[in-house]
Short mmCIF file of C-alpha atoms and ligand atoms in Angstrom, two decimals:
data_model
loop_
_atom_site.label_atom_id
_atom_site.label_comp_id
_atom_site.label_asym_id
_atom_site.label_seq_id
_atom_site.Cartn_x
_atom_site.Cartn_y
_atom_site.Cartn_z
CA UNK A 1 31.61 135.58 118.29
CA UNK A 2 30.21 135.74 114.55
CA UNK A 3 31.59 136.44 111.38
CA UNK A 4 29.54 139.38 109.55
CA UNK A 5 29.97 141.43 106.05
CA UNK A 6 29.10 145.40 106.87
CA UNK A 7 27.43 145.44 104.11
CA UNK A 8 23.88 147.01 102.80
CA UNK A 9 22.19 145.74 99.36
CA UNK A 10 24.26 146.60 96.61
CA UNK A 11 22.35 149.83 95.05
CA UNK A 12 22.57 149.62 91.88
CA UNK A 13 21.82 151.81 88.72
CA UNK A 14 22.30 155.47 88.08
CA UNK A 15 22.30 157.88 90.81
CA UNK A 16 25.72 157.83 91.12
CA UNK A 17 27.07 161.99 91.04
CA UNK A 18 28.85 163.49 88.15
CA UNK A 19 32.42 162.12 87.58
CA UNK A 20 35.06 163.48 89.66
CA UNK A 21 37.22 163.03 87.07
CA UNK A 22 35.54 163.73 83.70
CA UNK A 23 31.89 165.51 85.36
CA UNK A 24 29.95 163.21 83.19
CA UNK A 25 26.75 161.75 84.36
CA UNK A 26 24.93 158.82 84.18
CA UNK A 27 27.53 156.65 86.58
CA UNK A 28 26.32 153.88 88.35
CA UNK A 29 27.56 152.38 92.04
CA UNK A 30 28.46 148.63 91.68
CA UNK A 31 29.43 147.85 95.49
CA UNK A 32 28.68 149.18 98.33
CA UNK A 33 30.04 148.84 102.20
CA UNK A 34 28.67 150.91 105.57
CA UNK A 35 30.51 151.38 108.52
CA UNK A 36 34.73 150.88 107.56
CA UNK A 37 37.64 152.47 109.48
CA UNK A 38 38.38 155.84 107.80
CA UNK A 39 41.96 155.46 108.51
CA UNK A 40 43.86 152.26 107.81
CA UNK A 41 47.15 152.83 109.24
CA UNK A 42 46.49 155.32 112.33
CA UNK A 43 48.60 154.18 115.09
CA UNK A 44 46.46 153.60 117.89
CA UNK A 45 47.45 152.65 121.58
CA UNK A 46 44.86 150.25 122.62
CA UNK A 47 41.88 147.70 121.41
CA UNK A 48 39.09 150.17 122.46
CA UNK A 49 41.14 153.31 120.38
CA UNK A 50 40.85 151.24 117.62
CA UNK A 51 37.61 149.78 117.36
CA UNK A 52 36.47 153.42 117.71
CA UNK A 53 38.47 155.05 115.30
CA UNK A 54 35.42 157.22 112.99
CA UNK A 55 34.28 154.96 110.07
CA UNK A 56 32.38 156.10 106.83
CA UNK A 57 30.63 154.49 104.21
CA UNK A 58 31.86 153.23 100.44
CA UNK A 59 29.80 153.10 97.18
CA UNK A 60 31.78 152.53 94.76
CA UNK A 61 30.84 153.89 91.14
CA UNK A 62 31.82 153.38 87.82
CA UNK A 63 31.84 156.31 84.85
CA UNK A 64 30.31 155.08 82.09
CA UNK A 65 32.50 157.56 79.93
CA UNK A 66 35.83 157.50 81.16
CA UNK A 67 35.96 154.36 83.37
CA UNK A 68 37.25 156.08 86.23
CA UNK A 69 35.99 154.37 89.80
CA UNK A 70 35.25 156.78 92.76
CA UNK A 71 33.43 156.44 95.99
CA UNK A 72 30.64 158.70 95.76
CA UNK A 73 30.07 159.43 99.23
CA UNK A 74 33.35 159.64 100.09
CA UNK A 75 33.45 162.81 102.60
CA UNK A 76 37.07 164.36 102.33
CA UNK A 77 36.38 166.38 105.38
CA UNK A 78 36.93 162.86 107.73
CA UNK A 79 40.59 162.08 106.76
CA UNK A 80 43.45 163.91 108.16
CA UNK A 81 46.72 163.14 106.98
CA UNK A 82 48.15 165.76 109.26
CA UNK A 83 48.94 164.01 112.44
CA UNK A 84 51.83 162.34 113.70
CA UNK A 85 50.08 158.79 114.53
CA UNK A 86 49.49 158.44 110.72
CA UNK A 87 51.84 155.54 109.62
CA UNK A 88 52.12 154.85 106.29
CA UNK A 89 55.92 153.86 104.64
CA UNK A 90 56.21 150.46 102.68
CA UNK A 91 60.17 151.09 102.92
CA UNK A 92 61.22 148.31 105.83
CA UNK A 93 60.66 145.45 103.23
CA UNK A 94 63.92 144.56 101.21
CA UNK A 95 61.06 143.62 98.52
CA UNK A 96 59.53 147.06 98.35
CA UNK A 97 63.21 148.87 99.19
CA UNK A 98 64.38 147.00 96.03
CA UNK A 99 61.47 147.82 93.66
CA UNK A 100 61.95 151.59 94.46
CA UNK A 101 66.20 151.75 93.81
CA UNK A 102 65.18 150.28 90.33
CA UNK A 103 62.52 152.88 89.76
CA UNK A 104 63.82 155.40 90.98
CA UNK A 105 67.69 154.68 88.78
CA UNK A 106 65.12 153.75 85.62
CA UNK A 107 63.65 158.07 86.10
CA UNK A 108 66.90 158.72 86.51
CA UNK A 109 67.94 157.57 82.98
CA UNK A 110 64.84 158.24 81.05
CA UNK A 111 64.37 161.84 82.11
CA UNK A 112 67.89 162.77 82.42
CA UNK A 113 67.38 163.72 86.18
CA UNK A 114 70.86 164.75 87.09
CA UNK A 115 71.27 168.37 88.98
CA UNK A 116 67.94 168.70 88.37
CA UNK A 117 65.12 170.17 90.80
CA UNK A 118 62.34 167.10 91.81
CA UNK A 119 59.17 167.79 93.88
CA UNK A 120 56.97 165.04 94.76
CA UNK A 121 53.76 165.57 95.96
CA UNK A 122 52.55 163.25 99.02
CA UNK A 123 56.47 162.44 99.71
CA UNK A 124 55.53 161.06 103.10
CA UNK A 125 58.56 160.99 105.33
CA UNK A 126 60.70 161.32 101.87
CA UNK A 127 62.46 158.14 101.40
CA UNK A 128 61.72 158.46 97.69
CA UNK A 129 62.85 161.84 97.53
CA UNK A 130 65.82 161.34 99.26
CA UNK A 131 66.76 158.31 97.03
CA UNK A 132 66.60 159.69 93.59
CA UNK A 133 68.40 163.33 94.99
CA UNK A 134 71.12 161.09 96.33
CA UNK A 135 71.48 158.71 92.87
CA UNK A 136 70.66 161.38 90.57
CA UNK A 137 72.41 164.47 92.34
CA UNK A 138 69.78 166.24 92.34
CA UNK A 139 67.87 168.54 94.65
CA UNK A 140 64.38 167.55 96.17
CA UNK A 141 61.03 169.43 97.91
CA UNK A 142 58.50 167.07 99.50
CA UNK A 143 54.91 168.04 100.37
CA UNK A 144 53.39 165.97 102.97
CA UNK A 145 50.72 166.67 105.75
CA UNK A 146 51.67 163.14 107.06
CA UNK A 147 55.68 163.93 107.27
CA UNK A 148 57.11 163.63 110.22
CA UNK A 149 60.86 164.24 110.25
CA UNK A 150 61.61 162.24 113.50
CA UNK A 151 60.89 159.15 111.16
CA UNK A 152 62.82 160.54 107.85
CA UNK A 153 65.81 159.17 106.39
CA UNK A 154 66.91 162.74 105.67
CA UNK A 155 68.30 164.49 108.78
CA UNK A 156 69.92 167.56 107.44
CA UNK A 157 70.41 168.04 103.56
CA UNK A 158 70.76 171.55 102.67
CA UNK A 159 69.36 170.04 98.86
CA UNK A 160 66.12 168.56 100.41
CA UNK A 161 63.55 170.15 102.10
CA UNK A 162 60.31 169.07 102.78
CA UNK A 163 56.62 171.23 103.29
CA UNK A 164 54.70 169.74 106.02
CA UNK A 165 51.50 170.96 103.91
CA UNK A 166 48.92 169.67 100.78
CA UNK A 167 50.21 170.82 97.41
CA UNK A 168 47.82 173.79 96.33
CA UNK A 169 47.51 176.36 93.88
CA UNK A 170 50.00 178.36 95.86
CA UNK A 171 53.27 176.32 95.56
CA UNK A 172 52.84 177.69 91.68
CA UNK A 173 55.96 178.72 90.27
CA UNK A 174 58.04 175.97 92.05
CA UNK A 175 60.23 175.88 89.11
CA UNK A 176 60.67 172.32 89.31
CA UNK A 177 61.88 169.95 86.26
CA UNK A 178 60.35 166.59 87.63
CA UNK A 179 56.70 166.38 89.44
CA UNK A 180 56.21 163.30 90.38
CA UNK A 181 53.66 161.78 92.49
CA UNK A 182 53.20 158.66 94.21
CA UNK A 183 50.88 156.29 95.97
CA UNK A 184 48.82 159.93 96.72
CA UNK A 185 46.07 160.42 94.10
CA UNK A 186 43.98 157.63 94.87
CA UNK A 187 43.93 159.33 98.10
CA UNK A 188 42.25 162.64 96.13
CA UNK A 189 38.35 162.89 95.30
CA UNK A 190 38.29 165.54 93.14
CA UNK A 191 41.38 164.21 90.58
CA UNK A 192 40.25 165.78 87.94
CA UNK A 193 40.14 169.50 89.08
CA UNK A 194 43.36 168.30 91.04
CA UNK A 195 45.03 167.23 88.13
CA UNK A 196 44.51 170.43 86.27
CA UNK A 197 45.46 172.64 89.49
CA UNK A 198 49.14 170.35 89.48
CA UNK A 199 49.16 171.41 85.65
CA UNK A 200 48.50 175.10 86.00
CA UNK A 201 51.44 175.35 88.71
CA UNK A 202 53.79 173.72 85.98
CA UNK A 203 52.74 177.39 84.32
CA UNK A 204 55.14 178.11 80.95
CA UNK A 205 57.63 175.32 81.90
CA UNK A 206 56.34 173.25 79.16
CA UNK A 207 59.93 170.33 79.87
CA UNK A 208 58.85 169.37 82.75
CA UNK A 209 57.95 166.05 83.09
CA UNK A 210 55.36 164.34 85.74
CA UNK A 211 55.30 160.99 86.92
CA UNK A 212 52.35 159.78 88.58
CA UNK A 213 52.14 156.14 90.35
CA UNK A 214 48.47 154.55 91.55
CA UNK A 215 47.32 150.84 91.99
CA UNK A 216 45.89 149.62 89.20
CA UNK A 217 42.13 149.15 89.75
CA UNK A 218 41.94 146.70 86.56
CA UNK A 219 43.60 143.61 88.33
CA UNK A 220 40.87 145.28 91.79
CA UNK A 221 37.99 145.27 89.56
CA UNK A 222 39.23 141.94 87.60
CA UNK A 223 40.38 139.85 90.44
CA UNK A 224 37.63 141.08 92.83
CA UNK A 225 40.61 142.28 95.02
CA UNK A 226 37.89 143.86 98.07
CA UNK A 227 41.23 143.85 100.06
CA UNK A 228 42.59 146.96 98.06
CA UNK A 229 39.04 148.89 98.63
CA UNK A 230 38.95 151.08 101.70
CA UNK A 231 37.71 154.58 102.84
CA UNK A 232 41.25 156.42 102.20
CA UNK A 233 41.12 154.57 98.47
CA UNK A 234 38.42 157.09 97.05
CA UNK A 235 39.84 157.12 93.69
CA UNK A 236 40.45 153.90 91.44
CA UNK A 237 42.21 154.29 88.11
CA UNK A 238 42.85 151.80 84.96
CA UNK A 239 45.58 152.91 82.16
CA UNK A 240 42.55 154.06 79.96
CA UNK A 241 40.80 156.14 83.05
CA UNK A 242 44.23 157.75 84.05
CA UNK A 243 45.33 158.80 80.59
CA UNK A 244 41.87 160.08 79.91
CA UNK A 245 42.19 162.38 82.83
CA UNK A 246 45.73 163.49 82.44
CA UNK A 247 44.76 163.94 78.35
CA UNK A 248 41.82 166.34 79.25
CA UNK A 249 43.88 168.02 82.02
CA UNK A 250 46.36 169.38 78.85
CA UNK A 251 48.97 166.80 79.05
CA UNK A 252 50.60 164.70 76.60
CA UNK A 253 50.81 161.24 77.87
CA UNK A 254 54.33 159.76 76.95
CA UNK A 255 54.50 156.99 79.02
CA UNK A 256 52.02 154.16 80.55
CA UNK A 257 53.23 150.94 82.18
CA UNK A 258 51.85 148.51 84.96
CA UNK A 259 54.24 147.57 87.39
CA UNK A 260 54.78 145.63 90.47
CA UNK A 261 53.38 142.57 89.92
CA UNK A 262 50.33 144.04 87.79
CA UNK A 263 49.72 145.99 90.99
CA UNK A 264 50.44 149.78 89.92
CA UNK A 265 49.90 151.93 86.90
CA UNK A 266 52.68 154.27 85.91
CA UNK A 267 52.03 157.43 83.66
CA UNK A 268 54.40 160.05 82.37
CA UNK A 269 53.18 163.23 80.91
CA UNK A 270 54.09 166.05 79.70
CA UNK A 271 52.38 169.33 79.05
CA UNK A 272 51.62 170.34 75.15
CA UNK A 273 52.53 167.36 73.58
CA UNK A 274 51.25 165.12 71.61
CA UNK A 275 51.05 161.39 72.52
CA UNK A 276 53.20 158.84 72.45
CA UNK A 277 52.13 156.39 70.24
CA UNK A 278 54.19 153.44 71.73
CA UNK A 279 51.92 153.78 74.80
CA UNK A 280 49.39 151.57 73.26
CA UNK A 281 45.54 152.44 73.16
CA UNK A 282 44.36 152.65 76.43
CA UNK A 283 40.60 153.72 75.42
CA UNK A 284 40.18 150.29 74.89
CA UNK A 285 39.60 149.34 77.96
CA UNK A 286 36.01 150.54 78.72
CA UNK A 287 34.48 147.71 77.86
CA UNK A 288 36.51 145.04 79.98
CA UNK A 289 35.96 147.31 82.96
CA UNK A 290 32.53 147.60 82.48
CA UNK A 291 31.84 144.25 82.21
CA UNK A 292 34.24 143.64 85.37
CA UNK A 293 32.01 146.11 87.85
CA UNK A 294 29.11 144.30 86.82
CA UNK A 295 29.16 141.61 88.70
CA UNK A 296 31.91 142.61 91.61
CA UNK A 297 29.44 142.68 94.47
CA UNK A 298 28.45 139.18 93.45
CA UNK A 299 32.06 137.81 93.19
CA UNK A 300 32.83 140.08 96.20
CA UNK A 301 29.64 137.82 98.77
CA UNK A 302 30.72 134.73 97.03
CA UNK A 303 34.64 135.01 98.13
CA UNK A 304 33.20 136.83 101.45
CA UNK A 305 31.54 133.62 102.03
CA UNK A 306 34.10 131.39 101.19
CA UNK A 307 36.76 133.27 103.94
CA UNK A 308 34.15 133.25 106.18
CA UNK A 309 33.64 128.97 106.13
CA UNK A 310 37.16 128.53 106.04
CA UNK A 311 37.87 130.40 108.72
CA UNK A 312 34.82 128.95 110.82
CA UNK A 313 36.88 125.20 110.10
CA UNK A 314 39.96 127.00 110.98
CA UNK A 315 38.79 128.19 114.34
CA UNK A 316 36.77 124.77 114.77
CA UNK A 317 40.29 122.65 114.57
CA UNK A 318 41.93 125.35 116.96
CA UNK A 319 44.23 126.33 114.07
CA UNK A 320 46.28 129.55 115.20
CA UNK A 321 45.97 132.19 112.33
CA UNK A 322 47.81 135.18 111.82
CA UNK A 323 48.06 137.85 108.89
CA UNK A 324 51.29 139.01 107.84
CA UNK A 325 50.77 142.68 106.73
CA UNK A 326 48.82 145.27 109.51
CA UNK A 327 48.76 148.16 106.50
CA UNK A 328 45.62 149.13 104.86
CA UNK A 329 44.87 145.51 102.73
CA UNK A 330 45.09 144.13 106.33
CA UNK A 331 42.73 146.87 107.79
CA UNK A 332 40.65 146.54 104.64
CA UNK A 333 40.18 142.37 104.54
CA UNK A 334 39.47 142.07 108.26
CA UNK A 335 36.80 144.88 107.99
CA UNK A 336 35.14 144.13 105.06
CA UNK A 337 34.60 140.50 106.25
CA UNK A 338 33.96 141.79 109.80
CA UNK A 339 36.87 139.11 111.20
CA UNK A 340 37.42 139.73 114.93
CA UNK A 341 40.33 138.49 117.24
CA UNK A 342 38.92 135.74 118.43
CA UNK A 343 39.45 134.18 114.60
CA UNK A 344 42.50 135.82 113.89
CA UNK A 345 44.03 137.57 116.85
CA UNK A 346 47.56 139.17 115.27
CA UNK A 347 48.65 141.30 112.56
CA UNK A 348 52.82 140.82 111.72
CA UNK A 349 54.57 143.70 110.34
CA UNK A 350 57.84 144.47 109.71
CA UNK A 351 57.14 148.14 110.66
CA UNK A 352 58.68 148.78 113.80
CA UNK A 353 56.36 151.83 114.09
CA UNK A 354 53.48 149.61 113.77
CA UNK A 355 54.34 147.46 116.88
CA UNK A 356 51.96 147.32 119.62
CA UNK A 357 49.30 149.19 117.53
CA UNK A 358 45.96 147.57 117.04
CA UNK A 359 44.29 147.00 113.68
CA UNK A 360 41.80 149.61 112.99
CA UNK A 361 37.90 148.85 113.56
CA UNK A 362 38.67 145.47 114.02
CA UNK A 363 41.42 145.43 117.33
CA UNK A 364 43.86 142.52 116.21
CA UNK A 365 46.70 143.42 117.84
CA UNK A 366 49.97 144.55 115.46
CA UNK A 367 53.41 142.55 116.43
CA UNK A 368 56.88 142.17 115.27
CA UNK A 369 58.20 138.78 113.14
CA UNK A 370 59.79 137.92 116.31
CA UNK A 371 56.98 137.23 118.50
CA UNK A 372 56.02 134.85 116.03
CA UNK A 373 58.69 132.32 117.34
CA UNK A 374 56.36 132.42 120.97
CA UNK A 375 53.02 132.38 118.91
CA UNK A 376 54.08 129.15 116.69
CA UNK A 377 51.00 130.27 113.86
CA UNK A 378 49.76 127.43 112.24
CA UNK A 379 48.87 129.36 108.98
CA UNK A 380 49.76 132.76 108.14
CA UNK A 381 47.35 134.81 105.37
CA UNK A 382 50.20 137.06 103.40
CA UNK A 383 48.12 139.96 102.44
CA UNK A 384 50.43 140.27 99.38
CA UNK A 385 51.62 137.83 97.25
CA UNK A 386 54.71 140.22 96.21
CA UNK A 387 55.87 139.66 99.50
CA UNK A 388 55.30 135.87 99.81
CA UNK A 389 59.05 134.74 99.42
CA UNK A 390 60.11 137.49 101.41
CA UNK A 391 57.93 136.33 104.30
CA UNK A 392 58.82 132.38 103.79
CA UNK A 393 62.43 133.44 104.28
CA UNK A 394 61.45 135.28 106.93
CA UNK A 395 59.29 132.63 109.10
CA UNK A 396 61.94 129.78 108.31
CA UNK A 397 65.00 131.76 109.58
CA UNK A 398 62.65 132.05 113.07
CA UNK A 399 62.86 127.94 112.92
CA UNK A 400 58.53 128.00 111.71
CA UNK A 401 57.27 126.57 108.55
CA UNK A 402 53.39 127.45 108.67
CA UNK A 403 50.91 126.95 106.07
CA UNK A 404 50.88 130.14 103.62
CA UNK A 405 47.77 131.24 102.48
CA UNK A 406 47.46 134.26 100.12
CA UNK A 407 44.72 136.46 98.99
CA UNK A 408 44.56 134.87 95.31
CA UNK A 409 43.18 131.71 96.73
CA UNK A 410 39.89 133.45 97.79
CA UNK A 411 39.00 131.63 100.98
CA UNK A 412 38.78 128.19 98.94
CA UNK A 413 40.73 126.55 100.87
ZN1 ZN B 501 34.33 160.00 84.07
#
C-alpha cells in the first residue's frame, strides 16, 4: 500500500487563459494536481461510490495584474450543487455556531438591518438566513441549488423563503436592502462577469449594501495551506484581488476585514460610492503574493514529503491515526497526498449527516465522536486549528487524551 502525490510537473510560465476576474493576460500556473475528487462533501454510501466519484484536474494560476488565483481548467460543467447527497453546513460546531451569532449581530448593527429585506446568495439549507431574520426582524430569500429543506432550521416562516435555484440575471429587481454572500464565490469561475451580473440586479437601488465572505487565499498561498485547494475551490481571492474585482464591477468598497483566525476575507460594498479610506490599501499586496506563488509547488513536495515519512513511522509503530474533520480540507489533504485507509482509516465529524459516508476518492470511512471511545486513536490530525480546543474538549469528555497533530506543523513531526 504506497503513499503517492497525483501530481504532474509543475507547468510553469505563461499560458495560463485570460483572467476570470480582470480578462488580463499574461497569467502564469504555479501548481498543478491531476486526478482530485470533484466533489468534497458528496455523501456517498459505500468505499467503491467513493473512490469513483468523477475527478478533474487543478492548475492553479496567478494574474499578474490583479492577483486573483483561478484554476484554469477548471470545467464548471462537472459540479452539481443540485442534488440532495451534497452536504455541506459548518453549523454543528459550537465554534463555527458561535462565530456566525457574532457576525451575523455585528451586520445587524453596522447596516441597520432591522425590518429590512436580506437575500443571500448560496444560503445552503439557510441557517444564516434564518439567524440574522430572527435577530434582526427582518425578512430573508435564500438561493441555493444545494438546499434541501428536510435539513433546514426553518420549517415554516411566512418571512423566509428560499429558491432551490443559482442566482441569475433573472432574480433582477429583488428589491432587496442587504445581498450578502457567503462561502459561495470561490465556488464561481467566472467572478468577474458574476460579480457585475449580482450588481446589475441591484439596478437603481444604489443603498443597498453587499456583503461578500471567501477564504483568504493570502494565509493558502503564504502558509502553503494545499489542504484548502480542491476542485470545487476554483476561485482564490486576497483583500487586494477581491476589492479589485468588486472596484471594477462599479462598487464602492466600504469595508475589508480578515476574519476567523486569518482564515476569511470580508468585503462590504456598495454601488456608486467612493471608497472608504479606513479600508487600508489593499493594491499593495501584489507583490507579497507574487512572490508567495513562486515557489508554492516547491513548499507544497517538500511538506508532501514530510506527511508522507511521518506517516510511513506512524504506520511502522502501529500508531492508530484518525482525522478529525471529513469536509473538503479532509477530502483535499488525503487526496492531494494520495493517503489511503490502510494509513489512516477514519474521518470524525460532528455532522450527523456525514456518518457512515466515505471520504471522497480516497474511501476512509466518515464516523461520529462516539465511536472514537471503541477506536482508542492514538493521534488525531485536526484539519483546523480553529477547532483544536473544541475537539480536545471533545476527546477528553469520551475519557481519550490522544496526541493532536494539526495542519500548521507540516508533517514535521
Ligand atoms: Zn486578473
Amino acid at each position: 500500500m504506497a503513499l503517492s502525490i497525483p501530481n504532474e510537473s509543475s507547468p510553469r510560465g505563461p499560458g495560463a487563459p485570460p483572467c476570470p476576474a480582470c480578462n488580463s493576460e499574461g497569467g502564469f500556473v504555479f501548481h498543478s494536481l491531476k486526478g482530485l475528487p470533484v466533489h468534497s462533501v458528496m455523501n456517498t454510501t459505500s468505499f467503491r461510490q467513493a473512490r469513483d466519484l468523477p475527478v478533474g484536474d487543478i492548475a492553479l494560476s496567478f494574474c499578474n495584474q490583479c492577483g486573483f488565483v483561478s484554476n484554469s481548467t477548471f470545467d464548471e460543467k462537472k459540479v452539481s450543487y443540485s442534488t440532495d447527497n451534497y452536504e455541506a453546513t459548518q453549523a454543528c460546531s459550537p465554534t463555527f455556531r458561535m462565530f456566525a451569532e457574532r457576525q451575523a449581530r455585528r451586520l445587524i448593527d453596522r447596516h441597520g438591518l432591522s425590518g429590512k429585506r436580506v437575500l443571500e446568495i448560496g444560503c445552503g439549507n439557510g441557517e444564516f438566513l434564518e439567524l440574522i431574520c430572527r435577530l434582526g426582524d427582518n425578512e430573508g430569500i435564500g438561493f441555493d441549488p444545494s438546499y434541501n429543506k428536510k435539513n433546514s432550521p426553518v420549517k415554516s416562516d411566512r418571512k423566509i423563503s428560499f429558491v432551490k435555484d443559482y442566482f441569475t440575471e433573472k432574480h433582477t429587481g429583488h428589491g432587496a436592502d442587504f445581498v450578502m454572500c457567503r462561502m459561495t464565490l470561490e465556488h464561481i469561475h467566472k467572478t468577474g462577469r458574476f460579480v457585475r451580473m449580482v450588481r446589475s440586479t441591484l439596478g437603481a437601488k444604489s443603498d443597498t449594501t453587499v456583503f461578500f465572505q471567501v477564504p483568504d487565499a493570502t494565509r493558502i498561498l503564504r502558509d502553503c495551506a494545499f489542504e484548502d485547494v480542491y476542485f470545487e475551490h476554483c476561485s482564490y481571492f486576497s483583500p487586494g484581488s477581491l476589492a479589485r474585482l468588486f472596484r471594477r464591477a462599479g462598487f464602492g468598497i466600504i469595508g475589508l476585514e480578515g476574519g476567523y483566525d486569518g482564515q476569511y476575507v470580508m468585503i462590504e460594498a456598495r454601488p456608486g460610492v467612493a471608497d472608504d479610506p479606513s479600508c487600508g490599501a489593499p493594491e499593495s499586496d501584489l507583490i507579497s503574493l507574487r512572490a508567495y506563488v513562486r515557489n508554492f509547488a516547491d513548499r507544497y513536495r517538500r511538506k508532501a514529503a514530510s506527511w508522507h515519512a511521518c506517516l510511513r513511522r506512524w504506520r511502522a509503530a502501529q500508531r492508530r491515526v484518525v482525522l478529525w474533520g471529513a469536509g473538503s480540507k479532509a477530502v483535499s489533504f488525503l487526496t492531494s497526498l494520495g493517503i489511503p485507509p490502510a494509513f489512516i482509516p477514519y474521518a470524525v465529524d460532528i455532522n450527523p449527516h456525514r456518518h457512515g459516508s466515505y471520504i471522497a476518492g480516497t474511501g476512509q470511512r466518515v464516523v461520529g465522536p462516539q465511536y472514537m471511545r471503541e477506536y482508542r486513536p492514538s493521534t488525531v490530525i485536526v484539519m483546523n486549528e480553529v477547532y483544536r480546543e473544541e475537539v480536545e474538549t471533545m476527546l477528553r469528555d469520551l475519557g481519550l487524551r490522544p496526541q493532536l497533530v494539526t495542519m500548521e506543523s507540516g508533517g514535521a513531526l
